[in-house]
PDB file of C-alpha atoms in Angstrom:
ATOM      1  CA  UNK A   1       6.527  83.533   1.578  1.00 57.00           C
ATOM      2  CA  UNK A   2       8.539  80.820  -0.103  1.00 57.00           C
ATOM      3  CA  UNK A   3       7.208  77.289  -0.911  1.00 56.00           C
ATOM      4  CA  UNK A   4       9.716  75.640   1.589  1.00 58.00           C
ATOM      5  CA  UNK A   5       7.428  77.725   4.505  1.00 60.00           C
ATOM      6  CA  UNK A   6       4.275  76.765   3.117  1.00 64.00           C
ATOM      7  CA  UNK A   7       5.290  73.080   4.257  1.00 74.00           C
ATOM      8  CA  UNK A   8       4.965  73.897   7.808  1.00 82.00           C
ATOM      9  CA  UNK A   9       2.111  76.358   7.198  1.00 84.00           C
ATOM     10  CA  UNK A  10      -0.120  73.917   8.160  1.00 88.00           C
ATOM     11  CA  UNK A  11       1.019  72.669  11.648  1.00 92.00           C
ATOM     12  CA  UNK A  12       1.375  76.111  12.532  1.00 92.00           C
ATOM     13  CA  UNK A  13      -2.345  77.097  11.408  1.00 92.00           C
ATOM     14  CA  UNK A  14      -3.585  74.437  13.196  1.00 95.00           C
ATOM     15  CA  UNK A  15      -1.906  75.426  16.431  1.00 96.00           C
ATOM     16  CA  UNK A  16      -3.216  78.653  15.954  1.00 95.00           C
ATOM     17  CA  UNK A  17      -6.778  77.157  15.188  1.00 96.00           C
ATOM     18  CA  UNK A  18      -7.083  75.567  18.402  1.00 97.00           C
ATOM     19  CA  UNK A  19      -5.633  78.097  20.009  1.00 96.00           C
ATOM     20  CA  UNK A  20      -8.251  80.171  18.913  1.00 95.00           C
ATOM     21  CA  UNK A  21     -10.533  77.722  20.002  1.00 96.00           C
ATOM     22  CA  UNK A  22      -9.327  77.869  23.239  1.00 95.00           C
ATOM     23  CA  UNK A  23      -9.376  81.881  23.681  1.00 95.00           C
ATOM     24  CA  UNK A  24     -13.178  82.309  22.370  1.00 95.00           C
ATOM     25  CA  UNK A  25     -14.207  79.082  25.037  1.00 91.00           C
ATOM     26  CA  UNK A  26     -12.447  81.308  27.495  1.00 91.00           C
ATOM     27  CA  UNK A  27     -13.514  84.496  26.863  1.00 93.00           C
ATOM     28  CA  UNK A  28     -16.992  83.044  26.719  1.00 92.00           C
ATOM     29  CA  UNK A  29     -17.013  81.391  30.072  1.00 87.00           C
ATOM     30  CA  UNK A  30     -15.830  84.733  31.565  1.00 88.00           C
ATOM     31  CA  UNK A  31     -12.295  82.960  32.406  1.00 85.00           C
ATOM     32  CA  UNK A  32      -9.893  85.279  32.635  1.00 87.00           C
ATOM     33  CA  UNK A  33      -7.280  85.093  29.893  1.00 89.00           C
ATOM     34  CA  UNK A  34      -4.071  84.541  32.076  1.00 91.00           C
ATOM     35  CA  UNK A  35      -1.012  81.961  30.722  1.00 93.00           C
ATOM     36  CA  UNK A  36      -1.906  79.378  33.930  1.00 92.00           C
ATOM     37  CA  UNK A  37      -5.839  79.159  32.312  1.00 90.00           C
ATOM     38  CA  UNK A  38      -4.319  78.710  28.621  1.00 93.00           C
ATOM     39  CA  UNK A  39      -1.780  75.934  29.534  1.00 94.00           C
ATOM     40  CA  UNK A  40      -4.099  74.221  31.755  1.00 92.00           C
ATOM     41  CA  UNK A  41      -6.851  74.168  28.865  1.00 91.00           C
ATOM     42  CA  UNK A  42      -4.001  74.342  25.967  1.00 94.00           C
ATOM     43  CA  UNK A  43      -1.519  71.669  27.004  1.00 97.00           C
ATOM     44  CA  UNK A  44      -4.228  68.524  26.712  1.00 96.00           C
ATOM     45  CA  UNK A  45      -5.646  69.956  23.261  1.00 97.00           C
ATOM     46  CA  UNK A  46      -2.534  70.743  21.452  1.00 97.00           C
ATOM     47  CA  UNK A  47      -0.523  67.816  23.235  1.00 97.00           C
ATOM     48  CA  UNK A  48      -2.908  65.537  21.918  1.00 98.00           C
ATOM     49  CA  UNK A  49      -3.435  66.959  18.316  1.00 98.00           C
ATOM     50  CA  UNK A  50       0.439  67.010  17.728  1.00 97.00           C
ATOM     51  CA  UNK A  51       0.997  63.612  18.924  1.00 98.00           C
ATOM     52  CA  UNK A  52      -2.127  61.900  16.775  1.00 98.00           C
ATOM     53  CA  UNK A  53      -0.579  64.215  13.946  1.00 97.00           C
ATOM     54  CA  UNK A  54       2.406  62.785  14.415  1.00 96.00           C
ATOM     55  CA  UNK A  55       1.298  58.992  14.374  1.00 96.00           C
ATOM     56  CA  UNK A  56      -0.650  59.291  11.890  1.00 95.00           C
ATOM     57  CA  UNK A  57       1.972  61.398   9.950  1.00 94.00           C
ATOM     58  CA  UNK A  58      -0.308  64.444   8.977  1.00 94.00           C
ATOM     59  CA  UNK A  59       2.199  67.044   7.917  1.00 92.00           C
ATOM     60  CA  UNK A  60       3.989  64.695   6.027  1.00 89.00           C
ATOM     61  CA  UNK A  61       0.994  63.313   3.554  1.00 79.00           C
ATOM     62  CA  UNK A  62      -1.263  66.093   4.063  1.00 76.00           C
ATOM     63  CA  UNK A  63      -4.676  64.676   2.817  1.00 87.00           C
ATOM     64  CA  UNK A  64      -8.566  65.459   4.045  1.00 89.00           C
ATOM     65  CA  UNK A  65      -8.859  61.875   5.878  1.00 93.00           C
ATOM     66  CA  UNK A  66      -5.898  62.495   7.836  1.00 94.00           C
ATOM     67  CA  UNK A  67      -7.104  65.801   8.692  1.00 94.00           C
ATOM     68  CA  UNK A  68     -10.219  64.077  10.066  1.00 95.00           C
ATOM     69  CA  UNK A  69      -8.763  61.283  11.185  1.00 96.00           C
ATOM     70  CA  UNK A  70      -6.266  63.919  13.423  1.00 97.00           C
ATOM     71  CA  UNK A  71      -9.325  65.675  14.401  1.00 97.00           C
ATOM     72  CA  UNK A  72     -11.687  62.730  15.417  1.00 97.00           C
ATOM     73  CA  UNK A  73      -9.179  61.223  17.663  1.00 98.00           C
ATOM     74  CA  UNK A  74      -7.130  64.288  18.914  1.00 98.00           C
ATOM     75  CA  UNK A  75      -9.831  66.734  20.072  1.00 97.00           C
ATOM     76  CA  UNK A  76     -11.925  63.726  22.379  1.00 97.00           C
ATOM     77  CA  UNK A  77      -8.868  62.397  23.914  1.00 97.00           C
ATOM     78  CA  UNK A  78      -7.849  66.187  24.708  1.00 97.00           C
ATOM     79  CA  UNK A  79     -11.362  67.521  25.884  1.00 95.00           C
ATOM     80  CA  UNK A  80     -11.012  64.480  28.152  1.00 94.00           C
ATOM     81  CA  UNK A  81      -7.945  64.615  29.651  1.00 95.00           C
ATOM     82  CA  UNK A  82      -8.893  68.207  30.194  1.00 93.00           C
ATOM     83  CA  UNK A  83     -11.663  67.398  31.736  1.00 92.00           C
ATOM     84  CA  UNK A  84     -10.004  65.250  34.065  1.00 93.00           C
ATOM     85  CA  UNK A  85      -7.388  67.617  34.742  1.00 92.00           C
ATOM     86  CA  UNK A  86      -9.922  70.199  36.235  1.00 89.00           C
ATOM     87  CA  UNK A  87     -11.854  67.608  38.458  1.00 89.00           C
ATOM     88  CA  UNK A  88     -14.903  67.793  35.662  1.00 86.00           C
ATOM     89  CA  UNK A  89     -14.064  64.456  33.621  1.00 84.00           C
ATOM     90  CA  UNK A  90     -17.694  62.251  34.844  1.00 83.00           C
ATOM     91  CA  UNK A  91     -19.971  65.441  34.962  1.00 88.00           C
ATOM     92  CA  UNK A  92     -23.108  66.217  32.777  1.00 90.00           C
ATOM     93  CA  UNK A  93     -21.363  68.823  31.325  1.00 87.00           C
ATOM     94  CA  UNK A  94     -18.499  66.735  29.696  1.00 89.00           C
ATOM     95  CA  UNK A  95     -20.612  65.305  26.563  1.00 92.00           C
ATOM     96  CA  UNK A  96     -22.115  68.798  26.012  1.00 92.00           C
ATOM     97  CA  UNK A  97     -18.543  70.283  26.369  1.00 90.00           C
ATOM     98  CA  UNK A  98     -17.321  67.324  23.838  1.00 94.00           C
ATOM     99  CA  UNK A  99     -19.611  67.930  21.288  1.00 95.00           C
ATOM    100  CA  UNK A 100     -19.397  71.516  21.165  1.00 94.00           C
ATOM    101  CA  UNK A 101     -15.261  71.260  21.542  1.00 95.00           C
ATOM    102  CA  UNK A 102     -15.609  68.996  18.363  1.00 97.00           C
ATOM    103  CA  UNK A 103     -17.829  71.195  15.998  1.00 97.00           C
ATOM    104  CA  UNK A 104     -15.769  74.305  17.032  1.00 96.00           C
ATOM    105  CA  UNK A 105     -13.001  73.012  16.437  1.00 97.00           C
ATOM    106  CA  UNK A 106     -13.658  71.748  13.392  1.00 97.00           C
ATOM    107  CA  UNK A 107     -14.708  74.989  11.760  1.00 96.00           C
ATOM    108  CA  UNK A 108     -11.594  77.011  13.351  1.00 96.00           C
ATOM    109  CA  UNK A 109      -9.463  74.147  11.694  1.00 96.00           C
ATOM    110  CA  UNK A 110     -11.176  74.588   8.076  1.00 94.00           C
ATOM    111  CA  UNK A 111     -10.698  77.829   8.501  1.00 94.00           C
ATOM    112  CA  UNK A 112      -6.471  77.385   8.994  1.00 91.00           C
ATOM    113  CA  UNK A 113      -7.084  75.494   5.820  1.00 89.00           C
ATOM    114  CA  UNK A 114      -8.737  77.500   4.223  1.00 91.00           C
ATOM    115  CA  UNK A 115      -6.338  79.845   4.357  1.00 87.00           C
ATOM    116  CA  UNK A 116      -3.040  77.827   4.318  1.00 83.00           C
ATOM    117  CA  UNK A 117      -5.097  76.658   0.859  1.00 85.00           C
ATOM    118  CA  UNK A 118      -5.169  80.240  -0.144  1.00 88.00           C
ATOM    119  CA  UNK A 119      -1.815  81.116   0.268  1.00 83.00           C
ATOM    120  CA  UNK A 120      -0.280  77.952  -1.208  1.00 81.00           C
ATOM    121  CA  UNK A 121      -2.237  79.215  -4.224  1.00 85.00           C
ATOM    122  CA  UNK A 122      -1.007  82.866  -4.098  1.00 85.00           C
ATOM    123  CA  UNK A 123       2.608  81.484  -3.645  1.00 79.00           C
ATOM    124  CA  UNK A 124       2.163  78.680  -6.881  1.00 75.00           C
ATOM    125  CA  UNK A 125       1.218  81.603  -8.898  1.00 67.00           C
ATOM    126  CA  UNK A 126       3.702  83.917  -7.997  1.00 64.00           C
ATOM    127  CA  UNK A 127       6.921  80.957  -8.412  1.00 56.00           C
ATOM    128  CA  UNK A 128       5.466  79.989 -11.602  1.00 58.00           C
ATOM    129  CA  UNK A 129       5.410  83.627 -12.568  1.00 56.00           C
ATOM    130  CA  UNK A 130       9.269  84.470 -12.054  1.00 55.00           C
ATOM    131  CA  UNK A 131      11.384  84.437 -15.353  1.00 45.00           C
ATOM    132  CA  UNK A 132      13.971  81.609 -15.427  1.00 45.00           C
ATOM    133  CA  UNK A 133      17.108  81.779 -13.888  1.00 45.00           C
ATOM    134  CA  UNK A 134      19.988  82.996 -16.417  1.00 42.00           C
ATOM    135  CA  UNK A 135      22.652  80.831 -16.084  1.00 43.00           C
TER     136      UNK A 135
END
């Protein structure tokens, strides 16, 4: 893995966070796992982390606030367009559904950094370990 990928290690780790996310909350609810049930629950969740990413320019000055900054604001605003999008948006559900959506997918997204953390390590070590170029 070279340092240039370990720039957009991070986007793609938090894709596959939420993603995650999404298949467990599925799997759970005994909905089947079919590409109409993943956009339908994917598209408002990753739509809306990717923009507030964007805005707030995550991937660009990668620090902890903007992580929970992204987080606070993205996974709310995509749990509720969700929820609107399946007829379920003023139910009692919805704040039970929020809060759990929001402590999920906070751990799933550590866990992306974790690892992305762990393999920008592994990588450092390994560049700094090459002999110099002979010129």
């Amino acid at each position: 893995m070279s340092t240039s990928s370990l720039r957009i290690l991070p986007g793609v780790l938090d894709g596959v966070a939420l993603l995650g996310f999404l298949l467990v909350g599925l799997r759970t609810h005994g909905a089947p796992l079919t590409p109409a049930h993943i956009l339908r629950d994917g598209l408002p969740l990753l739509g809306a982390w990717y923009l507030v990413a964007a805005i707030i320019r995550l991937y660009r000055h990668p620090r902890w606030a903007a992580v929970v900054t992204t987080w606070a604001i993205a996974v709310p605003v995509g749990i509720l367009i969700r929820q609107w999008w399946v007829g379920r948006l003023f139910t009692r559900a919805t704040p039970v559904f929020l809060v759990t959506a929001l402590t999920f997918t906070l751990a799933f997204l550590l866990a992306g950094r974790l690892v992305a953390a762990l393999l920008a390590r592994l990588v450092g070590r390994r560049v700094r370990g090459r002999a110099p170029a002979v010129g």
